[in-house]
XYZ file of C-alpha atoms in Angstrom:
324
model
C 185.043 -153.541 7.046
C 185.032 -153.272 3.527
C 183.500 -155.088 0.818
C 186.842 -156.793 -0.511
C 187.865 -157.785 3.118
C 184.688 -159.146 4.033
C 185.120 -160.963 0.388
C 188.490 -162.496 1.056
C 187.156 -163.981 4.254
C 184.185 -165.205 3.193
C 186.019 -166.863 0.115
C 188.549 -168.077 2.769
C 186.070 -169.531 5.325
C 184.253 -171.533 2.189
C 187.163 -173.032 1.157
C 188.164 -174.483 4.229
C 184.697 -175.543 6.123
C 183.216 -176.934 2.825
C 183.999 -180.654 3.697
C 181.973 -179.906 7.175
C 178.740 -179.466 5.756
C 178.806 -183.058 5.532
C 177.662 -183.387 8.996
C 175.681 -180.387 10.468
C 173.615 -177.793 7.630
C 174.535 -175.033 10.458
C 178.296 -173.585 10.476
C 180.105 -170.580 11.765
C 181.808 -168.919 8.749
C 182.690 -165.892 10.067
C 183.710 -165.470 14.103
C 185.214 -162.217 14.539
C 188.834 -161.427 15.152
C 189.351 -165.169 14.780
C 188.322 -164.979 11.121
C 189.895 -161.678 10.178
C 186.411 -160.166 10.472
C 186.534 -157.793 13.802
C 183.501 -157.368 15.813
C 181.265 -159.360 12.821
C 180.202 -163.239 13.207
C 178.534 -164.590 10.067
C 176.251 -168.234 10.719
C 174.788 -169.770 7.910
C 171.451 -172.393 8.465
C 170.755 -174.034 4.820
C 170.765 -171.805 2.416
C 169.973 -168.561 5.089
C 172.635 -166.333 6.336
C 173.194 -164.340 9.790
C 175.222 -161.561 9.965
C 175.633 -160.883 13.590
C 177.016 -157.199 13.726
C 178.943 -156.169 17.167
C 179.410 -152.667 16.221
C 181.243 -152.630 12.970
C 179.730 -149.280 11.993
C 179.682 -150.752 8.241
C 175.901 -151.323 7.727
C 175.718 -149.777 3.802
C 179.334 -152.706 2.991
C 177.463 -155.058 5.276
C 174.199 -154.939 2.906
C 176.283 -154.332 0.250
C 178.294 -157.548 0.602
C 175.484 -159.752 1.283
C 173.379 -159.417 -2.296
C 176.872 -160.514 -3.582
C 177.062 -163.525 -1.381
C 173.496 -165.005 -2.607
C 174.864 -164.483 -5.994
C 178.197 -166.218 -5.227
C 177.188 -168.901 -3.294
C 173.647 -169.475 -4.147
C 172.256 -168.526 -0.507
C 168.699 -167.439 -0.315
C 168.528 -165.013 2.166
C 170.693 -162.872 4.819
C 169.450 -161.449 8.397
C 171.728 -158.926 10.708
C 171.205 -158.464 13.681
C 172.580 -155.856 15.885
C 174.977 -156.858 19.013
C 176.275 -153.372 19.123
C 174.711 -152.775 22.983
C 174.764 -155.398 25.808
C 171.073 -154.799 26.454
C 168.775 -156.313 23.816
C 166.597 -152.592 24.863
C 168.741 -150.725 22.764
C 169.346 -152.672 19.760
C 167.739 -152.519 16.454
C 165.373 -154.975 15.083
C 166.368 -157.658 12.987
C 166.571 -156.699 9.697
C 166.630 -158.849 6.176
C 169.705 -157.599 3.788
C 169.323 -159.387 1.086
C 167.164 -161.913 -0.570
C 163.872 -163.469 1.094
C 164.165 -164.718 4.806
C 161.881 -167.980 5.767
C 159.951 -167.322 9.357
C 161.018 -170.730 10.139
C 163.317 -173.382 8.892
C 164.316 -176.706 10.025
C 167.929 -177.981 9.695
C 170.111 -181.000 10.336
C 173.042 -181.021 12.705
C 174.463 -184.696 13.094
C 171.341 -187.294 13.684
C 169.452 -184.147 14.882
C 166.660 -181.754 13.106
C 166.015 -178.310 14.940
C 163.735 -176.041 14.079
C 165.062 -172.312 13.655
C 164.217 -168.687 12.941
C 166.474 -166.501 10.864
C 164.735 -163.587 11.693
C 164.101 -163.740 15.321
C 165.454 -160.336 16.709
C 167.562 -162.320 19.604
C 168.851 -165.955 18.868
C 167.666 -168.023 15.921
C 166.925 -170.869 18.623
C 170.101 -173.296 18.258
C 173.692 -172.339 19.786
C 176.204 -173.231 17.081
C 179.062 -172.997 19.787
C 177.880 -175.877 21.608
C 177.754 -178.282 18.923
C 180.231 -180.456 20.465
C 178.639 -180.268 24.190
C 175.573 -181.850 22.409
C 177.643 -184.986 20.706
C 179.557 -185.131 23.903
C 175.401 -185.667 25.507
C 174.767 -187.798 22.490
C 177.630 -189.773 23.153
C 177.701 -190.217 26.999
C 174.020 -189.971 28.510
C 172.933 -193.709 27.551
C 170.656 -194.563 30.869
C 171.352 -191.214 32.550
C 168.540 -188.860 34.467
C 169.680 -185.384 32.855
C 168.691 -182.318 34.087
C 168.900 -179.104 31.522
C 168.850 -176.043 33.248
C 168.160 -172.230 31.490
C 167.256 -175.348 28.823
C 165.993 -172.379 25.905
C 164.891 -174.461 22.837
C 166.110 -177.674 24.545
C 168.954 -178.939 21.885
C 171.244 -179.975 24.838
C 168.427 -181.901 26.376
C 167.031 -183.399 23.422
C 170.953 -184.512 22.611
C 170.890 -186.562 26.095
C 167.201 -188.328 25.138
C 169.372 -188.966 21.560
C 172.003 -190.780 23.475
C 169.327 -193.124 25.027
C 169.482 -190.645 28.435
C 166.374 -192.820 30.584
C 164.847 -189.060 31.856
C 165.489 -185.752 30.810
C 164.071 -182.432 32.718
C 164.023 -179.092 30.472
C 163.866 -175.745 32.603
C 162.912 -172.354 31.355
C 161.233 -169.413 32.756
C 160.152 -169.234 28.711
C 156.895 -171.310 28.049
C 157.663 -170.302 24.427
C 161.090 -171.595 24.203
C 159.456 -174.955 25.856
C 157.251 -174.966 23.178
C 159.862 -174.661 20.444
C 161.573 -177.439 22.364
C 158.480 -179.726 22.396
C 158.515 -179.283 18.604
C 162.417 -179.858 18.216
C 161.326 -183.193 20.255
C 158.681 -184.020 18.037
C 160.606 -183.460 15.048
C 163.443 -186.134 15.955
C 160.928 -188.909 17.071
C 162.243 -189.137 20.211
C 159.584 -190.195 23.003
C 157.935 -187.670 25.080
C 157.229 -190.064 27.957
C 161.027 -189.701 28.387
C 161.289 -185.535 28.202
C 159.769 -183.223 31.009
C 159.065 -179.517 30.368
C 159.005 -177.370 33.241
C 158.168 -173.715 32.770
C 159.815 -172.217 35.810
C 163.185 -170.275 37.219
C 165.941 -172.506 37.454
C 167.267 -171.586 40.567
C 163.567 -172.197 42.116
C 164.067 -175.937 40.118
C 167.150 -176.648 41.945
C 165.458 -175.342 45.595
C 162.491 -177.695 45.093
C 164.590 -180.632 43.652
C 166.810 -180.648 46.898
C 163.510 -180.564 49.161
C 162.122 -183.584 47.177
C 165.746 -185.551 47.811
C 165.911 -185.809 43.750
C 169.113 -186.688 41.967
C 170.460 -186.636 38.249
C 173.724 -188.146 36.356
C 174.245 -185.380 34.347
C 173.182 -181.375 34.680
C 173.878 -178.624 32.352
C 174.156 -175.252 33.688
C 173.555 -172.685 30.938
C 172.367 -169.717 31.994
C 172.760 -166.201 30.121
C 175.535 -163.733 31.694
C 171.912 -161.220 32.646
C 168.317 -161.899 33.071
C 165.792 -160.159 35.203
C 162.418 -162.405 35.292
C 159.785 -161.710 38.092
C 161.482 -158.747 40.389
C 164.831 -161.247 40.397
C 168.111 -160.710 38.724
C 170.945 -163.582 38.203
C 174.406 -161.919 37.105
C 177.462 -164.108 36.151
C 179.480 -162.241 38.883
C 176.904 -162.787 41.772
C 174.879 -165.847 41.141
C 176.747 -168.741 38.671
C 179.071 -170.500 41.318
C 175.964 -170.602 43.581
C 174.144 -172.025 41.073
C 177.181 -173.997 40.646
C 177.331 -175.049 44.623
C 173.523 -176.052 44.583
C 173.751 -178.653 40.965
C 176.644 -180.392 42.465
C 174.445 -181.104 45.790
C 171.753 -182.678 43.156
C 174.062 -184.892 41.192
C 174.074 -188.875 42.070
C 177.558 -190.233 42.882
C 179.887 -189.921 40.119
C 177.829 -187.686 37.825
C 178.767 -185.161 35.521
C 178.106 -181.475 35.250
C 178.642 -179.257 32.060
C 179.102 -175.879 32.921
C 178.739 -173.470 30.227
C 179.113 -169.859 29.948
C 179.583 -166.858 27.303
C 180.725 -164.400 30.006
C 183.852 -162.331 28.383
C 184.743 -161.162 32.026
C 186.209 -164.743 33.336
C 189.309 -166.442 31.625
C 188.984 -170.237 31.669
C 191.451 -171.317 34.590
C 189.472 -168.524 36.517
C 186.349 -170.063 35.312
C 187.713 -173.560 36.673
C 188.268 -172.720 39.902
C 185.444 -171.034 40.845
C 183.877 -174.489 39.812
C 186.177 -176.617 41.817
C 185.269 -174.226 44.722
C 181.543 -174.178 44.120
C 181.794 -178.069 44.221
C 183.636 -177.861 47.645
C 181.385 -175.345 48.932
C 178.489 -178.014 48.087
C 180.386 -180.818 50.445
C 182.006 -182.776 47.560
C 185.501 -182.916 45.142
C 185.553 -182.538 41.577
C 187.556 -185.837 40.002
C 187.817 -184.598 36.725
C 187.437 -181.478 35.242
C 188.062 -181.235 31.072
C 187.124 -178.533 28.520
C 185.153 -178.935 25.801
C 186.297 -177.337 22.781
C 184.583 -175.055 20.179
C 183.219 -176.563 17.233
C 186.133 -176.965 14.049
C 183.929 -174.145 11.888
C 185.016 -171.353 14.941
C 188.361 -170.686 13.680
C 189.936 -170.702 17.260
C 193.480 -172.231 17.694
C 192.845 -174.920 20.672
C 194.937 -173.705 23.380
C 194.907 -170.518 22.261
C 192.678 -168.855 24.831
C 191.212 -167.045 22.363
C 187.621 -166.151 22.385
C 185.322 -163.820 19.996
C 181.854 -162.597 20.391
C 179.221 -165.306 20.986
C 182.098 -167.982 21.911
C 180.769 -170.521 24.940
C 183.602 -171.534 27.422
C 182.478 -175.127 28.441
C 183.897 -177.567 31.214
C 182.439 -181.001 31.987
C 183.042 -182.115 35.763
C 182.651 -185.075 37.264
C 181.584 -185.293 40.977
C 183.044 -187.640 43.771
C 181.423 -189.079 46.456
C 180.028 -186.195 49.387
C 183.538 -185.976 51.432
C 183.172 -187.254 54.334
């Protein structure tokens, strides 16, 4: 793109999202075809941008642009980071365009404080397109046993203890991600007597959950679209609606499961009945099954279908009784 487009949509996306800076220091500005910006998503944490480049070709406009944004809009620093390839093998390191990048910075989203790194060469270590699963945890977890699977840095599971959740269980084949989430957890206050870390596969979670007869009122299912860990591979294709199958067998009468994906391959009414049969295939009947939208900041019509790079297609389910 060049530098006057990229301009005209940053001026744009200013305009309109100032007033939501009110309530979270971490927006999408820029989210691809949505924002007139093809194949470029722009997040900005404080005062420290990231460009998040899915094979514009436009690296020279791209650095270019950014030293004119710090001057603009008094930003401190800008990070890209290549999403050109599906493999994280065979993209470039991070890289710092313009101004100084912090290691680590922490910033405010609602009642929350999460720790983040601009420069980290994957994720910075919050979502920004779950925002509104985590109010909807804040909101509706009060006495609940959670259970946050593929958990990462632990903001959906630390949004459940928020929302006075009684138990929360954080899963990640990452001890380091369980560390980061230990010091999100730290950082808000909230108790640790209430918040498990477990530093193991999710799928082996769920296996020796079912043998110990446990049960939770809420589970989130968030696991990335590929991972290979320890000679085992989970695709979307193969392994989510088993995954799917084997939550809805753990959750207590009536509770609730947030599925969430960011696999482009699966529209969402595809996407909801693959859950609907999962649940089936598990002995029970969904109730209710609703979408959660994007956050305001990703410039995506609702009902629109759309969805750009990096966009999470979430659906909270609630579970009936085991049919009988």
């Amino acid at each position: 793109m060049k530098t006057d487009s990229l301009q005209n949509a940053m001026n744009s996306a200013m305009k309109r999202k100032q007033a939501l800076f009110v309530e979270t220091e971490a927006l999408r500005l820029l989210n691809a075809e949505a924002s007139n910006t093809p194949r470029l998503v722009f997040e900005l944490y404080g005062k420290h941008g990231v460009l998040y480049d899915y094979g514009t070709g436009d690296e020279s406009e791209l650095r270019k642009t950014a030293g004119k944004w710090l001057v603009e809009f008094g930003w401190e620093s800008i990070t890209l980071l290549d999403r050109s390839f599906a493999g994280n093998d065979e993209r470039k390191d991070s890289a710092v365009v313009a101004g100084t990048a912090p290691e680590t910075l922490v910033v405010r989203e609602g009642p929350l404080q999460f720790r983040v790194e601009p420069q980290h060469p994957r994720n910075v270590g919050l979502f920004l397109d779950t925002r509104e699963l985590r109010r909807w945890l804040r909101e509706s977890s009060n006495g609940a046993k959670v259970l946050n699977l593929f958990s990462y840095t632990c903001s959906l599971g630390l949004a459940a203890l928020s929302g006075g959740a009684e138990e929360v269980v954080n899963v990640d084949v990452s001890q380091r991600y369980l560390d980061w989430g230990r010091e999100n957890l730290k950082l808000n206050g909230l108790s640790e007597d209430k918040c498990r870390f477990k530093n193991m596969d999710s799928e082996r979670y769920l296996d020796w959950a079912a043998k110990k007869k446990l049960s939770f009122d809420r589970i989130i299912l968030d696991p990335p679209v590929f991972s290979r860990f320890d000679g085992k591979v989970f695709r979307f294709e193969s392994d989510y609606f088993r995954l799917t199958a084997k939550c809805s067998s753990l959750l207590s009468p009536n509770g609730t499961l947030y599925a969430v994906t960011n696999y482009a391959g699966i529209g969402a009414e595809d996407f909801k009945q693959g859950l609907r049969e999962a649940v089936v295939n598990a002995g029970k009947t969904a109730r209710e099954i609703q979408r959660i939208s994007l956050p305001e900041d990703f410039d995506i019509a609702p009902g629109s279908g759309m969805r750009a790079e990096g966009n999470a297609m979430i659906f909270q389910m609630t579970i009936n009784m085991p049919m009988r």
